[in-house]
CSV table of C-alpha atoms in Angstrom, one decimal:
chain,number,residue,atom,x,y,z
C,23,MET,CA,2.1,22.8,-2.7
C,24,SER,CA,2.9,21.6,-6.3
C,25,THR,CA,2.4,17.9,-6.8
C,26,PHE,CA,6.0,17.7,-8.1
C,27,THR,CA,7.6,19.5,-5.2
C,28,ARG,CA,9.9,16.8,-3.9
C,29,VAL,CA,9.9,16.0,-0.2
C,30,THR,CA,12.8,17.5,1.6
C,31,PRO,CA,14.3,15.0,4.0
C,32,PRO,CA,16.1,16.2,7.1
C,33,ARG,CA,19.7,17.0,6.4
C,34,THR,CA,22.1,14.3,7.6
C,35,LYS,CA,23.6,15.2,11.0
C,36,VAL,CA,27.3,14.5,11.2
C,37,GLY,CA,29.2,14.8,14.5
C,38,LEU,CA,32.8,15.9,14.0
C,39,VAL,CA,35.6,15.5,16.5
C,40,ALA,CA,39.3,16.1,15.8
C,41,GLY,CA,42.0,15.1,18.2
C,42,GLY,CA,45.7,14.6,18.9
C,43,LEU,CA,47.9,13.7,21.9
C,44,GLY,CA,48.0,16.6,24.3
C,45,ALA,CA,51.6,15.7,25.5
C,46,TYR,CA,52.9,17.0,22.1
C,47,TRP,CA,51.6,20.6,22.6
C,48,PRO,CA,54.2,21.9,25.0
C,49,GLN,CA,56.9,20.0,23.2
C,50,PHE,CA,56.1,21.4,19.8
C,51,PRO,CA,54.3,24.8,20.1
C,52,ASP,CA,53.5,25.1,16.3
C,53,LEU,CA,51.9,21.7,16.1
C,54,LEU,CA,48.5,22.3,17.6
C,55,PRO,CA,47.8,25.5,15.6
C,56,GLN,CA,48.6,23.6,12.4
C,57,LEU,CA,46.3,20.7,13.4
C,58,GLU,CA,43.5,23.1,14.3
C,59,ARG,CA,43.8,24.7,10.8
C,60,SER,CA,43.5,21.2,9.3
C,61,SER,CA,40.5,20.5,11.5
C,62,ALA,CA,38.8,23.7,10.4
C,63,ARG,CA,39.4,22.8,6.7
C,64,VAL,CA,37.8,19.4,7.3
C,65,ALA,CA,34.8,21.0,8.9
C,66,GLU,CA,34.5,23.3,5.9
C,67,ARG,CA,34.6,20.5,3.5
C,68,MET,CA,32.2,18.4,5.5
C,69,LYS,CA,29.6,21.2,5.4
C,70,ALA,CA,30.0,21.3,1.6
C,71,LEU,CA,28.6,17.7,1.6
C,72,ASP,CA,25.1,19.1,2.3
C,73,CYS,CA,25.0,17.9,5.8
C,74,GLU,CA,24.5,19.5,9.2
C,75,VAL,CA,27.9,19.4,11.0
C,76,VAL,CA,28.0,19.2,14.8
C,77,ASP,CA,31.6,20.2,15.4
C,78,VAL,CA,32.7,19.6,19.0
C,79,GLY,CA,36.2,20.9,18.3
C,80,PHE,CA,39.6,19.5,19.2
C,81,ILE,CA,40.3,17.0,22.0
C,82,SER,CA,43.6,16.3,23.6
C,83,ASP,CA,43.0,13.7,26.2
C,84,ALA,CA,40.5,11.2,27.6
C,85,GLN,CA,38.7,13.7,29.7
C,86,GLU,CA,38.0,16.0,26.8
C,87,GLY,CA,37.0,12.9,24.8
C,88,ALA,CA,34.4,12.0,27.4
C,89,ALA,CA,33.0,15.6,27.4
C,90,ALA,CA,32.8,15.4,23.5
C,91,ALA,CA,31.0,12.1,23.8
C,92,GLU,CA,28.2,13.6,25.9
C,93,ARG,CA,27.8,16.5,23.5
C,94,LEU,CA,27.6,14.2,20.5
C,95,ARG,CA,25.2,11.8,22.3
C,96,GLU,CA,22.9,14.7,23.1
C,97,ALA,CA,23.0,15.9,19.5
C,98,GLY,CA,21.6,12.7,18.1
C,99,CYS,CA,24.0,12.4,15.1
C,100,ASP,CA,23.5,10.1,12.1
C,101,LEU,CA,27.3,9.7,11.7
C,102,ILE,CA,30.3,10.3,13.9
C,103,VAL,CA,33.5,11.4,12.1
C,104,GLY,CA,36.7,11.1,14.1
C,105,PHE,CA,39.5,13.1,12.5
C,106,LEU,CA,42.9,11.6,13.4
C,107,THR,CA,45.2,14.6,13.0
C,108,THR,CA,48.2,13.0,14.6
C,109,TYR,CA,48.8,10.2,17.1
C,110,MET,CA,46.1,10.0,19.8
C,111,THR,CA,45.1,7.2,22.1
C,112,ALA,CA,42.1,5.0,21.7
C,113,THR,CA,40.7,6.1,25.1
C,114,MET,CA,39.9,9.4,23.5
C,115,LEU,CA,37.5,8.1,20.8
C,116,VAL,CA,36.1,4.8,22.2
C,117,PRO,CA,33.7,6.6,24.6
C,118,ILE,CA,32.5,8.8,21.8
C,119,ALA,CA,31.7,5.7,19.7
C,120,GLN,CA,30.1,3.8,22.6
C,121,ARG,CA,27.8,6.6,23.7
C,122,SER,CA,26.7,8.1,20.4
C,123,GLY,CA,24.8,5.2,19.1
C,124,ALA,CA,25.7,6.3,15.6
C,125,PRO,CA,28.0,4.7,13.0
C,126,VAL,CA,31.6,5.8,13.2
C,127,LEU,CA,33.9,6.9,10.4
C,128,LEU,CA,37.6,7.5,11.1
C,129,ILE,CA,39.4,9.8,8.8
C,130,ASN,CA,43.2,10.2,8.4
C,131,LEU,CA,43.9,13.2,6.2
C,132,GLN,CA,47.5,14.5,6.3
C,133,PRO,CA,48.1,18.1,5.2
C,134,THR,CA,49.6,17.3,1.8
C,135,GLU,CA,50.4,14.4,-0.4
C,136,SER,CA,53.9,14.0,0.9
C,137,MET,CA,56.3,15.4,3.5
C,138,ASP,CA,59.3,17.6,2.7
C,139,HIS,CA,61.7,15.1,4.2
C,140,ALA,CA,64.8,17.2,3.8
C,141,THR,CA,63.5,20.1,5.9
C,142,PHE,CA,60.9,18.6,8.3
C,143,ASP,CA,61.6,18.4,12.0
C,144,THR,CA,59.7,16.2,14.5
C,145,GLY,CA,56.9,18.6,15.1
C,146,GLN,CA,56.3,19.0,11.4
C,147,TRP,CA,56.3,15.2,10.9
C,148,LEU,CA,53.8,14.7,13.6
C,149,ALA,CA,51.2,16.7,11.6
C,150,TYR,CA,51.5,13.9,9.0
C,151,CYS,CA,51.1,11.1,11.6
C,152,GLY,CA,47.4,10.5,11.6
C,153,ALA,CA,47.9,7.1,10.1
C,154,CYS,CA,49.8,6.0,13.2
C,155,PRO,CA,46.8,5.7,15.6
C,156,LEU,CA,44.4,4.1,13.0
C,157,PRO,CA,45.5,0.5,13.7
C,158,GLU,CA,45.2,1.2,17.4
C,159,MET,CA,41.7,2.6,17.0
C,160,ALA,CA,40.7,-0.4,14.8
C,161,ASN,CA,42.0,-2.9,17.4
C,162,ALA,CA,40.2,-1.2,20.3
C,163,PHE,CA,37.0,-0.8,18.4
C,164,LEU,CA,37.0,-4.4,17.4
C,165,ARG,CA,37.7,-5.6,20.9
C,166,CYS,CA,34.8,-3.3,22.2
C,167,ASP,CA,32.5,-4.7,19.5
C,168,ILE,CA,32.1,-1.3,17.8
C,169,PRO,CA,31.8,-1.4,14.0
C,170,PHE,CA,33.8,1.3,12.2
C,171,ARG,CA,35.1,2.2,8.8
C,172,SER,CA,38.0,4.5,7.8
C,173,VAL,CA,39.3,6.7,4.9
C,174,SER,CA,42.9,7.7,4.6
C,175,GLY,CA,44.3,10.4,2.3
C,176,TYR,CA,45.3,14.0,2.5
C,177,LEU,CA,43.3,17.2,3.1
C,178,GLU,CA,42.5,18.0,-0.6
C,179,ASP,CA,42.5,14.4,-1.8
C,180,GLU,CA,39.3,14.2,-4.0
C,181,ARG,CA,39.5,10.4,-4.0
C,182,ALA,CA,39.3,10.5,-0.2
C,183,TRP,CA,36.5,13.1,-0.1
C,184,ASP,CA,34.5,11.0,-2.6
C,185,LYS,CA,34.6,8.2,-0.1
C,186,ILE,CA,33.8,10.4,2.8
C,187,GLY,CA,30.8,11.8,0.8
C,188,ARG,CA,29.6,8.2,0.2
C,189,TRP,CA,29.6,7.5,3.9
C,190,VAL,CA,27.6,10.7,4.6
C,191,ARG,CA,25.1,9.8,1.9
C,192,ALA,CA,24.8,6.3,3.3
C,193,ALA,CA,24.3,7.7,6.8
C,194,GLY,CA,21.5,9.8,5.4
C,195,VAL,CA,19.8,6.8,3.9
C,196,ARG,CA,20.2,4.9,7.2
C,197,ALA,CA,18.6,7.8,9.0
C,198,ALA,CA,15.7,7.9,6.5
C,199,LEU,CA,15.0,4.2,7.2
C,200,ARG,CA,15.4,4.5,11.0
C,201,ARG,CA,13.0,7.5,11.1
C,202,GLY,CA,10.7,6.4,8.3
C,203,ARG,CA,7.0,5.7,8.4
C,204,HIS,CA,6.1,3.2,5.8
C,205,GLY,CA,2.5,2.6,4.8
C,206,LEU,CA,1.2,-0.9,4.0
C,207,MET,CA,-2.3,-0.8,2.7
C,208,GLY,CA,-4.6,-3.7,1.8
C,209,HIS,CA,-3.5,-7.3,1.7
C,210,LEU,CA,-0.9,-9.6,0.2
C,211,TYR,CA,-1.4,-10.6,-3.4
C,212,PRO,CA,-2.6,-14.2,-3.0
C,213,GLY,CA,0.2,-16.8,-3.4
C,214,MET,CA,3.2,-14.4,-3.5
C,215,LEU,CA,5.3,-16.1,-0.9
C,216,ASP,CA,8.4,-14.2,-1.8
C,217,VAL,CA,6.6,-10.9,-1.2
C,218,ALA,CA,5.3,-11.8,2.3
C,219,SER,CA,7.2,-9.9,5.0
C,220,ASP,CA,7.1,-10.1,8.8
C,221,LEU,CA,6.5,-6.4,9.7
C,222,THR,CA,8.6,-6.7,12.9
C,223,LEU,CA,11.6,-7.5,10.7
C,224,VAL,CA,11.5,-4.0,9.2
C,225,SER,CA,12.0,-2.5,12.6
C,226,ALA,CA,14.6,-5.2,13.5
C,227,ASN,CA,16.7,-4.7,10.4
C,228,PHE,CA,16.3,-1.0,9.6
C,229,GLY,CA,14.3,0.6,12.4
C,230,GLY,CA,11.3,2.8,11.4
C,231,HIS,CA,7.6,2.2,11.6
C,232,VAL,CA,5.2,0.3,9.4
C,233,GLU,CA,1.7,1.8,9.4
C,234,VAL,CA,-0.9,-0.8,8.6
C,235,LEU,CA,-3.7,0.8,6.5
C,236,GLU,CA,-7.0,-0.3,5.1
C,237,PHE,CA,-8.3,0.7,1.7
C,238,ASP,CA,-11.1,2.3,3.6
C,239,ASP,CA,-8.6,4.8,4.9
C,240,LEU,CA,-8.2,5.8,1.2
C,241,ARG,CA,-11.9,5.5,0.4
C,242,VAL,CA,-13.0,8.1,2.9
C,243,ARG,CA,-10.4,10.6,1.6
C,244,VAL,CA,-11.3,10.0,-2.0
C,245,GLU,CA,-15.0,10.5,-1.2
C,246,LYS,CA,-14.1,14.0,0.0
C,247,VAL,CA,-12.3,15.1,-3.1
C,248,THR,CA,-14.1,17.9,-4.8
C,249,ASP,CA,-14.9,18.2,-8.5
C,250,ALA,CA,-12.6,21.2,-8.7
C,251,GLU,CA,-9.7,19.2,-7.1
C,252,ALA,CA,-10.3,16.3,-9.5
C,253,ARG,CA,-10.3,18.7,-12.5
C,254,GLU,CA,-7.0,20.3,-11.3
C,255,ARG,CA,-5.4,16.9,-11.0
C,256,THR,CA,-6.6,15.8,-14.4
C,257,GLU,CA,-5.1,18.9,-15.9
C,258,LEU,CA,-1.8,18.1,-14.1
C,259,ALA,CA,-1.9,14.6,-15.7
C,260,ARG,CA,-2.3,16.2,-19.1
C,261,GLU,CA,0.7,18.4,-18.4
C,262,VAL,CA,2.9,15.5,-17.2
C,263,PHE,CA,1.9,12.8,-19.6
C,264,ASP,CA,1.1,12.2,-23.2
C,265,LEU,CA,-2.3,10.5,-23.4
C,266,ALA,CA,-2.9,7.6,-25.7
C,267,ASP,CA,-6.2,7.6,-27.6
C,268,THR,CA,-7.3,4.6,-25.5
C,269,VAL,CA,-7.6,6.8,-22.4
C,270,ASN,CA,-11.2,7.0,-21.2
C,271,GLU,CA,-12.1,10.4,-19.7
C,272,ASP,CA,-14.1,8.8,-16.9
C,273,ASP,CA,-11.2,6.5,-16.0
C,274,LEU,CA,-8.8,9.5,-16.1
C,275,SER,CA,-11.1,11.5,-13.9
C,276,TRP,CA,-11.4,8.7,-11.4
C,277,ALA,CA,-7.6,8.2,-11.3
C,278,ALA,CA,-7.3,11.9,-10.6
C,279,ARG,CA,-9.7,11.7,-7.6
C,280,VAL,CA,-7.8,8.7,-6.3
C,281,SER,CA,-4.5,10.7,-6.7
C,282,VAL,CA,-5.8,13.6,-4.6
C,283,GLY,CA,-7.0,11.1,-2.0
C,284,LEU,CA,-3.7,9.4,-1.9
C,285,ASP,CA,-1.9,12.7,-1.3
C,286,ARG,CA,-4.1,13.3,1.7
C,287,LEU,CA,-3.6,9.7,3.0
C,288,VAL,CA,0.2,10.2,2.8
C,289,SER,CA,0.0,13.6,4.5
C,290,ASP,CA,-2.4,12.5,7.3
C,291,PHE,CA,-0.3,9.4,8.2
C,292,GLU,CA,3.1,11.2,7.5
C,293,LEU,CA,4.2,8.4,5.2
C,294,ASP,CA,7.6,8.2,3.6
C,295,SER,CA,6.7,5.2,1.4
C,296,LEU,CA,3.7,3.1,0.6
C,297,ALA,CA,3.1,-0.5,-0.6
C,298,TYR,CA,-0.5,-1.5,-1.5
C,299,TYR,CA,-2.7,-4.2,-3.0
C,300,HIS,CA,-6.4,-5.0,-2.9
C,301,ARG,CA,-8.2,-7.5,-5.2
C,302,GLY,CA,-11.8,-6.3,-5.0
C,303,LEU,CA,-14.8,-7.9,-6.7
C,304,ASP,CA,-17.2,-7.1,-9.5
C,305,GLY,CA,-16.5,-3.4,-9.9
C,306,GLU,CA,-17.2,-2.5,-6.2
C,307,ILE,CA,-15.5,0.5,-4.7
C,308,HIS,CA,-12.4,-1.2,-3.3
C,309,GLU,CA,-11.7,-2.8,-6.7
C,310,ARG,CA,-12.1,0.6,-8.3
C,311,LEU,CA,-9.7,2.2,-5.8
C,312,GLY,CA,-7.1,-0.4,-6.4
C,313,ALA,CA,-7.4,-0.1,-10.1
C,314,GLY,CA,-7.2,3.7,-9.9
C,315,MET,CA,-3.9,3.9,-8.0
C,316,ILE,CA,-1.4,4.0,-10.8
C,317,LEU,CA,-1.5,7.7,-11.7
C,318,GLY,CA,-1.4,8.9,-8.0
C,319,ALA,CA,1.2,6.4,-7.0
C,320,SER,CA,3.5,7.5,-9.9
C,321,LEU,CA,3.1,11.1,-9.0
C,322,LEU,CA,3.9,10.3,-5.4
C,323,THR,CA,7.0,8.3,-6.4
C,324,ALA,CA,8.3,11.2,-8.5
C,325,ARG,CA,8.0,13.5,-5.4
C,326,GLY,CA,10.2,11.1,-3.4
C,327,ILE,CA,7.5,9.1,-1.7
C,328,PRO,CA,7.8,5.7,-3.4
C,329,ALA,CA,4.7,3.7,-3.9
C,330,ALA,CA,4.8,0.0,-4.9
C,331,GLY,CA,2.0,-2.2,-5.9
C,332,GLU,CA,1.3,-5.9,-5.1
C,333,TYR,CA,1.9,-5.3,-1.3
C,334,GLU,CA,5.7,-5.2,-2.0
C,335,LEU,CA,6.9,-3.6,1.2
C,336,ARG,CA,10.5,-4.5,0.8
C,337,THR,CA,10.6,-3.1,-2.7
C,338,SER,CA,9.0,0.2,-1.6
C,339,LEU,CA,11.9,0.3,0.9
C,340,ALA,CA,14.4,-0.4,-1.8
C,341,MET,CA,12.8,2.3,-3.9
C,342,LEU,CA,13.2,4.7,-1.0
C,343,VAL,CA,16.8,3.9,-0.6
C,344,MET,CA,17.5,4.3,-4.3
C,345,ASP,CA,15.6,7.6,-4.4
C,346,ARG,CA,17.5,9.1,-1.5
C,347,LEU,CA,20.8,8.2,-3.2
C,348,GLY,CA,19.6,10.2,-6.2
C,349,GLY,CA,18.9,7.3,-8.6
C,350,GLY,CA,15.1,7.4,-8.6
C,351,GLY,CA,14.1,3.8,-8.3
C,352,SER,CA,11.1,2.4,-10.2
C,353,PHE,CA,9.0,-0.7,-9.4
C,354,THR,CA,10.4,-3.5,-11.6
C,355,GLU,CA,10.3,-7.2,-12.4
C,356,LEU,CA,11.5,-9.4,-15.2
C,357,GLN,CA,9.5,-9.3,-18.4
C,358,ALA,CA,11.5,-11.2,-21.1
C,359,LEU,CA,15.0,-12.0,-22.2
C,360,ASP,CA,16.2,-10.9,-25.7
C,361,PHE,CA,18.9,-13.4,-26.6
C,362,ALA,CA,19.2,-11.9,-30.0
C,363,ARG,CA,20.4,-8.5,-28.7
C,364,GLY,CA,21.8,-9.7,-25.3
C,365,HIS,CA,19.3,-7.7,-23.2
C,366,VAL,CA,17.2,-8.3,-20.2
C,367,GLU,CA,13.8,-6.6,-20.5
C,368,MET,CA,12.4,-5.5,-17.2
C,369,GLY,CA,9.7,-3.2,-15.9
C,370,HIS,CA,6.2,-3.5,-14.4
C,371,ASP,CA,2.6,-2.5,-14.8
C,372,GLY,CA,1.6,0.1,-12.3
C,373,PRO,CA,3.4,2.8,-10.5
C,374,ALA,CA,6.6,4.2,-11.9
C,375,HIS,CA,9.3,6.8,-11.0
C,376,LEU,CA,8.4,9.5,-13.6
C,377,ALA,CA,11.6,11.5,-12.8
C,378,ILE,CA,13.8,8.9,-14.4
C,379,SER,CA,11.8,8.4,-17.6
C,380,SER,CA,13.8,8.7,-20.9
C,381,HIS,CA,11.0,10.7,-22.4
C,382,ARG,CA,7.6,12.2,-21.6
C,383,PRO,CA,5.7,9.3,-20.0
C,384,LEU,CA,2.5,8.0,-21.6
C,385,LEU,CA,-0.8,7.2,-20.0
C,386,ARG,CA,-2.5,4.3,-21.7
C,387,GLY,CA,-6.0,3.2,-21.1
C,388,LEU,CA,-6.4,-0.5,-20.4
C,389,GLY,CA,-9.7,-2.4,-20.4
C,390,VAL,CA,-8.1,-5.1,-18.3
C,391,TYR,CA,-5.1,-5.3,-16.0
C,392,HIS,CA,-3.2,-8.5,-16.5
C,393,GLY,CA,-3.3,-10.6,-13.3
C,394,LYS,CA,-5.4,-8.0,-11.4
C,395,ARG,CA,-9.0,-7.0,-11.3
C,396,GLY,CA,-10.3,-3.7,-12.6
C,397,TRP,CA,-9.4,-1.4,-15.5
C,398,GLY,CA,-8.2,2.2,-16.0
C,399,VAL,CA,-5.1,4.2,-16.9
C,400,SER,CA,-1.5,2.9,-16.7
C,401,VAL,CA,1.9,4.4,-17.1
C,402,GLU,CA,4.2,3.5,-20.0
C,403,PHE,CA,7.9,4.5,-20.3
C,404,ASP,CA,11.5,3.3,-20.3
C,405,VAL,CA,14.2,4.4,-17.9
C,406,THR,CA,16.7,7.0,-19.1
C,407,ARG,CA,19.4,5.5,-21.3
C,408,GLY,CA,22.7,5.0,-19.7
C,409,PRO,CA,24.1,3.3,-16.5
C,410,VAL,CA,21.5,1.9,-14.1
C,411,THR,CA,21.4,-0.2,-11.0
C,412,ALA,CA,19.0,-3.0,-10.1
C,413,PHE,CA,18.6,-3.1,-6.3
C,414,GLY,CA,16.3,-5.2,-4.2
C,415,LEU,CA,16.0,-6.4,-0.6
C,416,ARG,CA,16.0,-10.1,0.1
C,417,GLN,CA,14.9,-11.7,3.4
C,418,ARG,CA,16.9,-14.7,4.5
C,419,ARG,CA,15.5,-17.7,6.3
C,420,ASP,CA,16.8,-16.2,9.6
C,421,GLY,CA,15.0,-13.0,9.0
C,422,ALA,CA,18.0,-10.8,8.1
C,423,PHE,CA,17.6,-8.4,5.2
C,424,GLY,CA,20.3,-8.3,2.5
C,425,PHE,CA,21.1,-6.0,-0.4
C,426,VAL,CA,21.1,-7.5,-3.8
C,427,VAL,CA,22.7,-5.3,-6.5
C,428,SER,CA,23.6,-5.4,-10.1
C,429,GLN,CA,24.9,-2.7,-12.5
C,430,GLY,CA,24.0,-2.5,-16.1
C,431,GLU,CA,23.1,0.0,-18.9
C,432,VAL,CA,19.7,0.8,-20.4
C,433,VAL,CA,20.0,0.6,-24.1
C,434,PRO,CA,17.7,1.3,-27.1
C,435,GLY,CA,15.6,-1.4,-28.7
C,436,PRO,CA,12.0,-2.3,-29.4
C,437,LEU,CA,9.6,-2.0,-26.4
C,438,LEU,CA,6.1,-3.3,-25.8
C,439,ARG,CA,3.3,-0.9,-25.9
C,440,ILE,CA,0.9,-2.4,-23.4
C,441,GLY,CA,0.8,0.2,-20.6
C,442,ASN,CA,3.8,-1.1,-18.7
C,443,THR,CA,7.1,0.4,-17.9
C,444,THR,CA,9.8,-1.5,-19.9
C,445,SER,CA,13.5,-1.0,-20.1
C,446,ARG,CA,16.2,-3.0,-21.9
C,447,VAL,CA,19.2,-3.6,-19.7
C,448,ASP,CA,22.5,-4.8,-20.9
C,449,PHE,CA,24.4,-6.4,-18.0
C,450,GLY,CA,27.4,-7.2,-20.2
C,451,CYS,CA,26.8,-10.9,-20.3
C,452,ASP,CA,24.3,-13.5,-21.7
C,453,PRO,CA,20.9,-12.5,-20.4
C,454,GLY,CA,20.1,-16.0,-19.3
C,455,GLU,CA,23.3,-16.2,-17.2
C,456,TRP,CA,22.4,-12.9,-15.6
C,457,THR,CA,18.9,-14.0,-14.8
C,458,ASP,CA,20.1,-17.3,-13.2
C,459,ALA,CA,22.7,-15.5,-11.1
C,460,TRP,CA,20.2,-12.8,-10.0
C,461,SER,CA,17.6,-15.3,-9.1
C,462,ALA,CA,20.0,-17.5,-7.2
C,463,THR,CA,20.5,-14.7,-4.7
C,464,GLY,CA,17.1,-15.3,-3.2
C,465,ILE,CA,15.8,-11.9,-4.3
C,466,SER,CA,12.0,-11.5,-4.6
C,467,HIS,CA,10.5,-11.1,-8.1
C,468,HIS,CA,10.3,-7.3,-7.6
C,469,TRP,CA,13.1,-4.7,-7.1
C,470,ALA,CA,14.0,-1.0,-7.8
C,471,LEU,CA,15.6,0.0,-11.0
C,472,GLY,CA,17.4,3.3,-10.7
C,473,THR,CA,19.7,5.5,-12.7
C,474,GLY,CA,23.5,5.6,-12.3
C,475,HIS,CA,25.9,2.9,-11.0
C,476,ARG,CA,25.1,2.9,-7.3
C,477,ALA,CA,26.8,-0.3,-6.1
C,478,ALA,CA,29.5,1.6,-4.1
C,479,ASP,CA,26.9,3.8,-2.3
C,480,LEU,CA,24.6,0.8,-1.7
C,481,ARG,CA,27.5,-1.2,-0.2
C,482,ALA,CA,28.1,1.7,2.2
C,483,VAL,CA,24.5,1.8,3.2
C,484,ALA,CA,24.5,-2.0,3.8
C,485,ASP,CA,27.6,-1.6,5.9
C,486,LEU,CA,26.0,1.0,8.2
C,487,LEU,CA,22.9,-1.1,8.5
C,488,GLY,CA,24.8,-4.3,9.2
C,489,ALA,CA,23.1,-5.9,6.1
C,490,GLU,CA,24.7,-8.5,3.8
C,491,PHE,CA,25.7,-7.1,0.4
C,492,VAL,CA,25.4,-9.3,-2.7
C,493,HIS,CA,26.8,-7.9,-5.9
C,494,VAL,CA,25.7,-9.9,-9.0
C,495,GLN,CA,28.4,-9.8,-11.6
C,496,PRO,CA,28.1,-12.8,-13.9
């Protein structure tokens, strides 16, 4: 398998049920066939959202609703979509929501933008009456303590389908977190109180599993890397990166060995993300492993298996979320403020998301890593110019995770050449004001920087996870 073959997450499984009040069918014989055609069109468009659709068909009463509920429960869906084609009672959908254990999206999509009022009879009007039961559903769901969200529009309403697509993407991210296996290797960077996480809180907030690893788990795998495998990985590095003249061949070869060992570690433990740190002493093997991680961690991140240094578990999770939304997500912190140009300079030493680099990334050899022991090669680039989103996870005092988000634009300007990732971000305000507002949220000093404006998608993910959403807009 090529090192740049991205991981292929399971497709989001969407349960679809359409319904209407069965009392109408004998009264208006043409109504049900029309609603079933609408239901088939919704199923067709849902499948076009790159998800697996479990379509349980059309329900007309509470008994059929109960049968659909069992089928959807057994299917293990990531999202339940209830299509309100006309008026229907809450008893038809509440059991589905209660039994499925999945988030619920109610959609009200009438056949066209507007009725032909001059010619429509009652039966034709009822095909446009999906809005009628929506308040009833909302009332019943709230009284049953069932979270829900809704989208109203018409069948070919692209605005509505954009919203539906957002909820499907968000459900996919929620599923990735709930099913995820997240590696945590080494120990906390001494003194970083903001980074420290209670591992149980990951399961409590998002689900998933945290696999606690030792650097020895990596060591034994690196020891088994052959010279041929190391040479092959070195050649890959030369294909992917420009190499500065400061790169030492021995350091590059070592980083290549660590990279191959990292791939095996991730495969053996079936990891979806990794956070790591180890201090080490006087050039011993664990120090060398920690110092040799940057190349392999960056290659993993580009494949969709985010790796974050400094034991930053919450940031590796934020990187995973951003990656699954299509924005990449690179390990980031504040570096400096440029008040002359109005920019916030941010990036990090260490692993980076190569897929969102604005140019061919550079490997630079460093004789010393600032704030860390060891030496070796490090990645240097800036994120692709254009819209970006800074996204991090904060942990409140009560243990709840929250999303902290801010949208800006990566712009050109002078960059440091010290083996770090660095991007200049214009948030449309004084950089000092932005920094104060961002810091006031309680975010840790690391986050993910990804391409595109992703606040709307991230808000949807936060909603499905029951997490607080904080949008920084100074």
